Amino acid sequence: ETGVTQTPRHLVMGMTNKKSLKCEQHLGHNAMYWYKQSAKKPLELMFVYNFKEQTENNSVPSRFSPECPNSSHLFLHLHTLQPEDSALYLCASSQGGDAGELFFGEGSRLTVL
Amino acid sequence: GQNIDQPTEMTATEGAIVQINCTYQTSGFNGLFWYQQHAGEAPTFLSYNVLDGLEEKGRFSSFLSRSKGYSYLLLKELQMKDSASYLCAVLDSNYQLIWGAGTKLIIKP
């Protein structure tokens, strides 16, 4: 138990579907992150929210749309994805917005058909 | 560009010692992290080094040389549960985390 919960753990979707990934942290942290993890590649930072404000968008395609309604919840809305978007999507939180020690969820394994 | 290099895979024997190396070239340096990730699980924090030298934490130790852009993670008295991927990450001058691709460690009986 890391204090960061992600749902669903597994998701299979077609290229025309719309789905959402959810992340919730119970640690009282102020910053939340979305990362993409592909096999044998470094973690790719997608989005950062600090005190509910988006502070980082690493040139992520618009088919990925984040939402942070409060400091404890983070969503990643998915629309018209491509097969190359299949990966493990990790949510993380930290006390401050300058990365530092991250607490990760177990990830949502996404497969795009 | 910024780069973190670590071996893709290593194999070691239960009870032995293994050293996982990490070299980095980054824009500035504000610390180096090691994370452990078991298959299908969340990465979890192992260590943080910002000054040169060795930090020991039980069976795990982490070493840093800033002048050489080099770190290693040393695991002693290996146990089967140490089979995992080990991720090296550097905090650059903009406080962005730069990640290595991870080292998959396989422990054999």
mmCIF file of C-alpha atoms in Angstrom:
data_model
loop_
_atom_site.group_PDB
_atom_site.id
_atom_site.type_symbol
_atom_site.label_atom_id
_atom_site.label_comp_id
_atom_site.label_asym_id
_atom_site.label_seq_id
_atom_site.Cartn_x
_atom_site.Cartn_y
_atom_site.Cartn_z
ATOM 1 C CA GLU A 1 0.000 0.000 0.000
ATOM 2 C CA THR A 2 1.611 3.218 -1.172
ATOM 3 C CA GLY A 3 -1.319 5.499 -0.394
ATOM 4 C CA VAL A 4 -1.973 6.056 -4.091
ATOM 5 C CA THR A 5 -4.812 4.083 -5.685
ATOM 6 C CA GLN A 6 -5.392 3.734 -9.396
ATOM 7 C CA THR A 7 -8.424 2.334 -11.217
ATOM 8 C CA PRO A 8 -8.945 0.434 -13.346
ATOM 9 C CA ARG A 9 -5.875 -1.781 -13.085
ATOM 10 C CA HIS A 10 -6.424 -3.112 -16.591
ATOM 11 C CA LEU A 11 -8.220 -1.539 -19.542
ATOM 12 C CA VAL A 12 -8.728 -2.705 -23.106
ATOM 13 C CA MET A 13 -10.217 -0.230 -25.526
ATOM 14 C CA GLY A 14 -10.761 0.277 -29.204
ATOM 15 C CA MET A 15 -9.388 3.264 -31.043
ATOM 16 C CA THR A 16 -12.774 4.978 -31.124
ATOM 17 C CA ASN A 17 -13.645 4.503 -27.456
ATOM 18 C CA LYS A 18 -13.610 7.089 -24.690
ATOM 19 C CA LYS A 19 -12.436 5.966 -21.267
ATOM 20 C CA SER A 20 -10.921 7.488 -18.151
ATOM 21 C CA LEU A 21 -8.227 6.489 -15.685
ATOM 22 C CA LYS A 22 -8.629 7.533 -12.074
ATOM 23 C CA CYS A 23 -6.057 8.184 -9.370
ATOM 24 C CA GLU A 24 -6.614 9.003 -5.714
ATOM 25 C CA GLN A 25 -3.978 9.768 -3.094
ATOM 26 C CA HIS A 26 -4.530 9.533 0.656
ATOM 27 C CA LEU A 27 -1.229 11.120 1.687
ATOM 28 C CA GLY A 28 -2.169 14.784 1.868
ATOM 29 C CA HIS A 29 0.271 15.625 -0.912
ATOM 30 C CA ASN A 30 0.022 18.764 -3.023
ATOM 31 C CA ALA A 31 1.386 17.525 -6.337
ATOM 32 C CA MET A 32 0.174 14.740 -8.613
ATOM 33 C CA TYR A 33 1.689 13.306 -11.779
ATOM 34 C CA TRP A 34 0.845 11.107 -14.742
ATOM 35 C CA TYR A 35 3.640 8.978 -16.180
ATOM 36 C CA LYS A 36 3.701 6.575 -19.115
ATOM 37 C CA GLN A 37 5.806 3.432 -18.714
ATOM 38 C CA SER A 38 6.647 1.368 -21.798
ATOM 39 C CA ALA A 39 8.789 -1.758 -21.773
ATOM 40 C CA LYS A 40 12.530 -1.089 -21.615
ATOM 41 C CA LYS A 41 12.035 2.694 -21.840
ATOM 42 C CA PRO A 42 12.474 5.401 -19.215
ATOM 43 C CA LEU A 43 9.409 6.697 -17.479
ATOM 44 C CA GLU A 44 7.849 9.491 -19.541
ATOM 45 C CA LEU A 45 6.359 12.384 -17.593
ATOM 46 C CA MET A 46 3.036 13.417 -19.113
ATOM 47 C CA PHE A 47 1.380 15.912 -16.768
ATOM 48 C CA VAL A 48 2.035 17.561 -13.417
ATOM 49 C CA TYR A 49 -0.492 19.255 -11.171
ATOM 50 C CA ASN A 50 0.575 21.337 -8.193
ATOM 51 C CA PHE A 51 -2.203 22.559 -5.910
ATOM 52 C CA LYS A 52 -4.714 21.581 -8.650
ATOM 53 C CA GLU A 53 -2.979 23.774 -11.232
ATOM 54 C CA GLN A 54 -1.370 22.130 -14.244
ATOM 55 C CA THR A 55 2.308 23.031 -14.215
ATOM 56 C CA GLU A 56 3.654 20.614 -16.801
ATOM 57 C CA ASN A 57 2.440 19.245 -20.126
ATOM 58 C CA ASN A 58 5.240 17.433 -21.869
ATOM 59 C CA SER A 59 3.972 17.780 -25.445
ATOM 60 C CA VAL A 60 1.378 15.108 -24.846
ATOM 61 C CA PRO A 61 -1.087 14.526 -27.723
ATOM 62 C CA SER A 62 -4.531 16.028 -27.191
ATOM 63 C CA ARG A 63 -6.099 12.558 -27.190
ATOM 64 C CA PHE A 64 -4.909 12.476 -23.559
ATOM 65 C CA SER A 65 -6.769 14.986 -21.406
ATOM 66 C CA PRO A 66 -5.983 15.360 -17.687
ATOM 67 C CA GLU A 67 -8.324 16.633 -15.006
ATOM 68 C CA CYS A 68 -7.515 17.486 -11.407
ATOM 69 C CA PRO A 69 -10.653 18.493 -9.462
ATOM 70 C CA ASN A 70 -8.799 18.646 -6.124
ATOM 71 C CA SER A 71 -5.411 17.818 -4.633
ATOM 72 C CA SER A 72 -6.429 14.215 -3.920
ATOM 73 C CA HIS A 73 -7.864 13.180 -7.278
ATOM 74 C CA LEU A 74 -6.438 13.020 -10.767
ATOM 75 C CA PHE A 75 -8.018 11.724 -13.953
ATOM 76 C CA LEU A 76 -6.685 10.944 -17.397
ATOM 77 C CA HIS A 77 -9.374 11.029 -20.066
ATOM 78 C CA LEU A 78 -8.630 8.944 -23.143
ATOM 79 C CA HIS A 79 -10.143 9.473 -26.584
ATOM 80 C CA THR A 80 -9.347 8.028 -30.030
ATOM 81 C CA LEU A 81 -6.118 6.441 -28.873
ATOM 82 C CA GLN A 82 -3.616 4.668 -31.087
ATOM 83 C CA PRO A 83 -2.154 1.159 -30.596
ATOM 84 C CA GLU A 84 1.215 2.751 -29.708
ATOM 85 C CA ASP A 85 -0.481 4.296 -26.662
ATOM 86 C CA SER A 86 -0.661 0.827 -25.116
ATOM 87 C CA ALA A 87 1.442 1.037 -21.957
ATOM 88 C CA LEU A 88 1.329 1.159 -18.171
ATOM 89 C CA TYR A 89 0.075 4.533 -16.940
ATOM 90 C CA LEU A 90 1.388 5.416 -13.509
ATOM 91 C CA CYS A 91 0.036 8.052 -11.200
ATOM 92 C CA ALA A 92 2.281 9.516 -8.516
ATOM 93 C CA SER A 93 2.115 12.154 -5.812
ATOM 94 C CA SER A 94 4.646 14.169 -3.844
ATOM 95 C CA GLN A 95 4.584 16.643 -1.000
ATOM 96 C CA GLY A 96 5.861 19.518 -3.115
ATOM 97 C CA GLY A 97 5.818 20.176 -6.840
ATOM 98 C CA ASP A 98 9.550 19.772 -7.305
ATOM 99 C CA ALA A 99 9.358 15.997 -7.762
ATOM 100 C CA GLY A 100 11.511 14.779 -4.899
ATOM 101 C CA GLU A 101 10.326 11.498 -3.407
ATOM 102 C CA LEU A 102 7.402 10.215 -5.435
ATOM 103 C CA PHE A 103 4.734 7.844 -4.222
ATOM 104 C CA PHE A 104 3.385 5.781 -7.100
ATOM 105 C CA GLY A 105 0.179 3.898 -7.667
ATOM 106 C CA GLU A 106 0.335 0.391 -9.126
ATOM 107 C CA GLY A 107 -0.645 1.656 -12.540
ATOM 108 C CA SER A 108 -3.339 1.103 -15.123
ATOM 109 C CA ARG A 109 -2.321 -1.323 -17.860
ATOM 110 C CA LEU A 110 -3.848 0.022 -21.077
ATOM 111 C CA THR A 111 -4.209 -1.977 -24.279
ATOM 112 C CA VAL A 112 -5.474 -0.209 -27.394
ATOM 113 C CA LEU A 113 -6.758 -2.512 -30.111
ATOM 114 C CA GLY B 1 20.566 16.159 -24.296
ATOM 115 C CA GLN B 2 20.040 14.582 -20.909
ATOM 116 C CA ASN B 3 20.797 10.927 -20.455
ATOM 117 C CA ILE B 4 20.771 8.234 -17.784
ATOM 118 C CA ASP B 5 22.473 4.904 -18.501
ATOM 119 C CA GLN B 6 22.034 1.699 -16.554
ATOM 120 C CA PRO B 7 22.349 -1.971 -17.581
ATOM 121 C CA THR B 8 19.202 -3.508 -18.995
ATOM 122 C CA GLU B 9 19.423 -6.755 -17.070
ATOM 123 C CA MET B 10 21.599 -8.421 -14.441
ATOM 124 C CA THR B 11 21.605 -11.869 -12.873
ATOM 125 C CA ALA B 12 22.894 -12.732 -9.416
ATOM 126 C CA THR B 13 22.768 -15.613 -6.950
ATOM 127 C CA GLU B 14 20.802 -15.735 -3.722
ATOM 128 C CA GLY B 15 23.007 -14.738 -0.794
ATOM 129 C CA ALA B 16 25.528 -12.911 -2.974
ATOM 130 C CA ILE B 17 26.204 -9.200 -3.552
ATOM 131 C CA VAL B 18 25.292 -7.233 -6.681
ATOM 132 C CA GLN B 19 26.131 -3.695 -7.782
ATOM 133 C CA ILE B 20 23.865 -1.855 -10.221
ATOM 134 C CA ASN B 21 25.559 1.104 -11.885
ATOM 135 C CA CYS B 22 24.005 4.315 -13.146
ATOM 136 C CA THR B 23 25.784 7.045 -15.107
ATOM 137 C CA TYR B 24 24.187 10.356 -15.959
ATOM 138 C CA GLN B 25 24.627 13.486 -18.059
ATOM 139 C CA THR B 26 22.107 16.102 -17.041
ATOM 140 C CA SER B 27 21.594 19.849 -17.018
ATOM 141 C CA GLY B 28 22.518 20.447 -13.416
ATOM 142 C CA PHE B 29 22.063 18.144 -10.476
ATOM 143 C CA ASN B 30 19.800 18.284 -7.451
ATOM 144 C CA GLY B 31 19.997 14.703 -6.314
ATOM 145 C CA LEU B 32 19.784 11.103 -7.487
ATOM 146 C CA PHE B 33 17.080 8.598 -6.619
ATOM 147 C CA TRP B 34 16.834 4.831 -6.732
ATOM 148 C CA TYR B 35 13.441 3.148 -6.941
ATOM 149 C CA GLN B 36 12.524 -0.531 -6.838
ATOM 150 C CA GLN B 37 9.690 -1.896 -8.963
ATOM 151 C CA HIS B 38 8.452 -5.465 -8.660
ATOM 152 C CA ALA B 39 6.629 -6.817 -11.697
ATOM 153 C CA GLY B 40 3.068 -5.528 -11.793
ATOM 154 C CA GLU B 41 3.598 -3.255 -8.809
ATOM 155 C CA ALA B 42 4.250 0.412 -8.083
ATOM 156 C CA PRO B 43 7.804 1.760 -8.045
ATOM 157 C CA THR B 44 8.843 2.401 -4.442
ATOM 158 C CA PHE B 45 11.515 4.755 -3.140
ATOM 159 C CA LEU B 46 14.793 3.195 -2.042
ATOM 160 C CA SER B 47 17.318 5.989 -1.640
ATOM 161 C CA TYR B 48 18.252 9.586 -2.309
ATOM 162 C CA ASN B 49 21.825 10.911 -2.659
ATOM 163 C CA VAL B 50 22.735 14.542 -3.111
ATOM 164 C CA LEU B 51 26.244 14.572 -1.596
ATOM 165 C CA ASP B 52 29.175 12.382 -2.605
ATOM 166 C CA GLY B 53 29.638 9.193 -0.685
ATOM 167 C CA LEU B 54 27.897 6.079 0.475
ATOM 168 C CA GLU B 55 24.488 5.929 2.134
ATOM 169 C CA GLU B 56 23.710 2.656 3.853
ATOM 170 C CA LYS B 57 20.236 1.414 4.641
ATOM 171 C CA GLY B 58 20.144 -2.163 5.829
ATOM 172 C CA ARG B 59 21.094 -4.560 3.026
ATOM 173 C CA PHE B 60 20.957 -1.738 0.464
ATOM 174 C CA SER B 61 23.553 0.995 -0.039
ATOM 175 C CA SER B 62 23.733 3.773 -2.598
ATOM 176 C CA PHE B 63 26.871 5.594 -3.689
ATOM 177 C CA LEU B 64 27.266 8.895 -5.529
ATOM 178 C CA SER B 65 30.169 10.630 -7.266
ATOM 179 C CA ARG B 66 29.004 13.940 -8.696
ATOM 180 C CA SER B 67 32.328 14.672 -10.409
ATOM 181 C CA LYS B 68 32.063 11.392 -12.333
ATOM 182 C CA GLY B 69 28.314 11.547 -12.938
ATOM 183 C CA TYR B 70 28.061 8.106 -11.416
ATOM 184 C CA SER B 71 26.061 6.216 -8.853
ATOM 185 C CA TYR B 72 25.599 2.611 -7.861
ATOM 186 C CA LEU B 73 23.128 0.650 -5.821
ATOM 187 C CA LEU B 74 24.667 -2.173 -3.807
ATOM 188 C CA LEU B 75 22.487 -5.040 -2.638
ATOM 189 C CA LYS B 76 23.953 -7.460 -0.094
ATOM 190 C CA GLU B 77 22.786 -10.888 1.081
ATOM 191 C CA LEU B 78 20.481 -11.156 -1.889
ATOM 192 C CA GLN B 79 17.084 -12.679 -1.368
ATOM 193 C CA MET B 80 14.653 -14.001 -3.971
ATOM 194 C CA LYS B 81 12.316 -11.104 -3.188
ATOM 195 C CA ASP B 82 14.996 -8.697 -4.475
ATOM 196 C CA SER B 83 14.131 -9.805 -8.008
ATOM 197 C CA ALA B 84 12.755 -6.579 -9.445
ATOM 198 C CA SER B 85 13.583 -3.657 -11.691
ATOM 199 C CA TYR B 86 15.722 -0.899 -10.228
ATOM 200 C CA LEU B 87 15.196 2.600 -11.586
ATOM 201 C CA CYS B 88 17.768 5.387 -11.390
ATOM 202 C CA ALA B 89 16.548 8.991 -11.673
ATOM 203 C CA VAL B 90 18.296 12.372 -11.454
ATOM 204 C CA LEU B 91 16.715 15.661 -10.436
ATOM 205 C CA ASP B 92 18.094 18.271 -12.827
ATOM 206 C CA SER B 93 18.576 22.020 -12.374
ATOM 207 C CA ASN B 94 14.893 22.645 -13.196
ATOM 208 C CA TYR B 95 13.823 20.045 -10.633
ATOM 209 C CA GLN B 96 12.725 17.749 -13.433
ATOM 210 C CA LEU B 97 13.251 14.040 -12.823
ATOM 211 C CA ILE B 98 15.263 12.372 -15.601
ATOM 212 C CA TRP B 99 14.774 8.593 -15.567
ATOM 213 C CA GLY B 100 16.883 5.673 -16.685
ATOM 214 C CA ALA B 101 15.202 2.754 -18.434
ATOM 215 C CA GLY B 102 15.698 0.533 -15.376
ATOM 216 C CA THR B 103 17.741 -2.565 -14.612
ATOM 217 C CA LYS B 104 15.922 -5.860 -14.326
ATOM 218 C CA LEU B 105 17.600 -7.914 -11.612
ATOM 219 C CA ILE B 106 17.090 -11.678 -11.682
ATOM 220 C CA ILE B 107 18.018 -13.648 -8.562
ATOM 221 C CA LYS B 108 18.740 -17.344 -8.967
ATOM 222 C CA PRO B 109 18.755 -19.889 -6.120
#
